[in-house]
Amino acid sequence: MRKSLLILIGALCAVLLYFTAQSADRVFRSERQLPRTPVEQQARYRLVLITQELETPFWDKVAAGAKAEALASGAAIEVWGSYGKDQEDFLKKLEIAIDAKVDGIIVQGLDSDAFKNLTKVKAAFYGIPVITVGSDVPMVDSLRRTYVGSDQYAAGGLIAKQLIADMGKSGTVILLGDSREEYYQQQRLKGIYDILKAYPGVKTAYAETADTREQVIATTQDMMNRLPDVDAFVAVNANIAAAMIHEIGRRSQVEPYDIYSFDDSPDSLPLLEQGKLDGVLEQSPDKMGRAGVNLMVKWLSGEVMPLNTDGYPTEIKMLKLKEAP
Amino acid sequence: MTSIQRKIWTLAAIVLFIMVAIWTTLTYYNQKTQDQYNDILQRYLRMNEVTNASQQTITALNNYRLKPTAANLGLLDRSKEQLRKARMDVMTLRNADNDFAIANYMNLIDSLLETTDRSLLFQTEKESEDSEKAFSEATRVSKYISEMTLTLIDTELKTYDRFYRGIIEQSAELKKLGVWLLLTITLLMLLFTYGFSLSITRPIQKLTQAAKELSRGRFDLKVEVKSNDEISFLAKMFERMRININNLISEIQQKAQLERELQQNKLLLQESQLRSLQSQINPHFLFNTLDTLSKKAYLEGSEETSDLLASVAGLLRYNLKRLDRSVTLYEEVKVLRQYMEIQKARFTDRLRFEADIDETCLHVQIPGLTLQPIVENAVIHAVEPSEEGGTIRFRIIDGEQRVRIEISDDGPGMTELKVRQILEAHPVETEGHSTGIGFSNVVTRLRLFYGVDDVMEIASGPEGTTVVLLIPKTRRFDSDD
């Protein structure tokens, strides 16, 4: 009786010892040091990519391309920016980048005085090279080293050619643009007009609108009232395409109209897939990111000096519905 | 042999050791955790320090711009120094995740310092507009620094998120460990104490049992205790005591036996004394009567009867007088002849007495009434039962040291047992009608008288018994009383 009790207690002891040992192991074995992952290798250059439209498919691709290229060339890159074209935040980020004395800034061009002031005065004062990407600001205004991105003039031309091909040599076209009249938008318009000049039968009407949804709708309404026989629409700024199409759709069928836009808005591709847009000008964001970083690194290391101030155009092509993925 | 004290010390030492081990481990662990928390806090504090220092710098700069005194300038310099120190501290916070941000952060601080300097420079050069611009820029940078501090702290939280959770889990685990440890130690101590107490109490129990048995009077059970401490020593002592008691008891029993025998002997002595007293009643009256009878027999012409009565009277007188003192062998022989005369009168020609006496030995000292009882014994056993009587030979031979007295008969002899009893001076149940002084009495007296043991030899067989007395010519101690 007593013996069996003793054996029971002994077994219990063993079990307890086992659990205690396990618990102690868990307590004492676990890493007790702050994970001070040492900085294995100081990156050669600290670059910053700043955009106004973070987390849009277009800029995500630019960022991905830039990061991949930075990784390959041994530079560290961070993607900063603002959401939804918040210019104030965007400019703040740009200023922080300059104050933080990064080695190079790759920035989405913003055709505003504040932007120009920052790049031209402050960045130049600190000796920080700036490359514009996606949308350009003329060099005289921004002192940017170069521009990497689509040739917006050519892009406008491409749209215009597609328009002629689809609509025919005569008709009424409404061009809708952002009232901020940024440089890239002017380039696009210029490209469109230059092509359409050759076709006297094509009547164009250009309207500017603020980029709030209500304003876009109001302007679209107004234009359609003034030009009831409109055949085609071109949203020169991709961000207003969605609201514009919505308004057209409220009035009548969307299909009869030829509607075109660019791909630098998150709405563009879904609208094309739905068949509401007849064509989207596709740019190469990934290449922009890669080329931007590549050129910056090359410039910083002195490999390519000077950079082509006219810019390095990336590929553009017209994306039609049937070609859409 | 481990003593109980050592056992207790060992137990205490084990307990102490366990406690110290646990205490040390926990303290060490606690210290480590503390350090860790300090590290973590330090990181946050350093970042916060940058924010504070940058804000202070801006405030100091503003104060100086409003009131450009030396005191304010000193304040500004101090806060700038503080900012520089904070910047150096921040450098240590670098890791792979925040490398970029920390570099930016430090550069921002540099920018702030530069802008501040620029503002100061413009101030001294009275270009207040530029100074104003530089100041507003510095303010902006300071704001950026504050924001970046928050971003950094955010990054920090993300980077160390798992680590922090690990710490929390670990502290929970530590709590569990405490419970497990408590349970284990409690049980272990229980087991230990049980074994320990058993190792002390079990031998004591055995000892108690043994003591109980002893107290009940069972001295034959061996006290056996298997232990390696004082208890076993105690048990051994106990066992020895038991054996001693056993021995003592048997000794006492022997003594009691002896006592009893002594008592018996005393009774016998009293009896014999009584007998001798009885025999002394009016001896003179008896002698005189016997003398008178002898004279009367002589007067009446019966000379033989007269001689016989005279012999009886002489023998009786000698008997009463000489029992307790020494006499010469000559006197003894004379009494023996008187006794034989009486016996001859009784047995007539059935009793033949042959004496061969070396006269030169008759001066030897001998206790009274030594020969008569032996001869009487021979008469009783050898002559009386036989119809044709018997022959008793009496010889005194001169030896070198001793006088040899032989008394032999041709009776049926004695048993071996009887011979031994006589020689060992046991009181023998006397048969027939002797004068009362037994054979063994003679032996005892002779031994006492001469102080030697080998005074008598008895050779007995079917053809007769020969008793030999070996009388030393000189007594070992000459106390002739």
PDB file of N, CA and C in Angstrom, chain A residues 75 114 122 134 200 211 216 273 291:
ATOM      1  N   ALA A  75      21.593  50.114 -54.048  1.00  0.00           N
ATOM      2  CA  ALA A  75      21.161  51.382 -53.464  1.00  0.00           C
ATOM      3  C   ALA A  75      19.969  51.103 -52.574  1.00  0.00           C
ATOM      4  N   ALA A 114       5.416  75.828 -55.775  1.00  0.00           N
ATOM      5  CA  ALA A 114       6.051  75.286 -54.576  1.00  0.00           C
ATOM      6  C   ALA A 114       7.016  74.170 -54.939  1.00  0.00           C
ATOM      7  N   LYS A 122      15.923  74.659 -53.132  1.00  0.00           N
ATOM      8  CA  LYS A 122      16.375  73.939 -51.938  1.00  0.00           C
ATOM      9  C   LYS A 122      17.219  72.719 -52.282  1.00  0.00           C
ATOM     10  N   GLY A 134       7.371  59.736 -64.610  1.00  0.00           N
ATOM     11  CA  GLY A 134       5.940  59.666 -64.889  1.00  0.00           C
ATOM     12  C   GLY A 134       5.422  60.936 -65.509  1.00  0.00           C
ATOM     13  N   PRO A 200      -9.662  68.510 -90.770  1.00  0.00           N
ATOM     14  CA  PRO A 200     -10.545  69.669 -90.542  1.00  0.00           C
ATOM     15  C   PRO A 200     -11.961  69.243 -90.161  1.00  0.00           C
ATOM     16  N   ASP A 211     -10.686  68.829 -60.012  1.00  0.00           N
ATOM     17  CA  ASP A 211     -10.695  67.359 -59.987  1.00  0.00           C
ATOM     18  C   ASP A 211     -11.615  66.765 -58.934  1.00  0.00           C
ATOM     19  N   VAL A 216     -16.399  67.569 -62.046  1.00  0.00           N
ATOM     20  CA  VAL A 216     -16.261  66.798 -63.295  1.00  0.00           C
ATOM     21  C   VAL A 216     -17.638  66.543 -63.885  1.00  0.00           C
ATOM     22  N   GLU A 273     -12.130  47.283 -69.167  1.00  0.00           N
ATOM     23  CA  GLU A 273     -12.625  45.907 -69.139  1.00  0.00           C
ATOM     24  C   GLU A 273     -14.146  45.879 -69.213  1.00  0.00           C
ATOM     25  N   ALA A 291      14.281  52.507 -64.799  1.00  0.00           N
ATOM     26  CA  ALA A 291      15.164  53.440 -65.501  1.00  0.00           C
ATOM     27  C   ALA A 291      15.507  54.611 -64.602  1.00  0.00           C
TER      28      ALA A 291
END
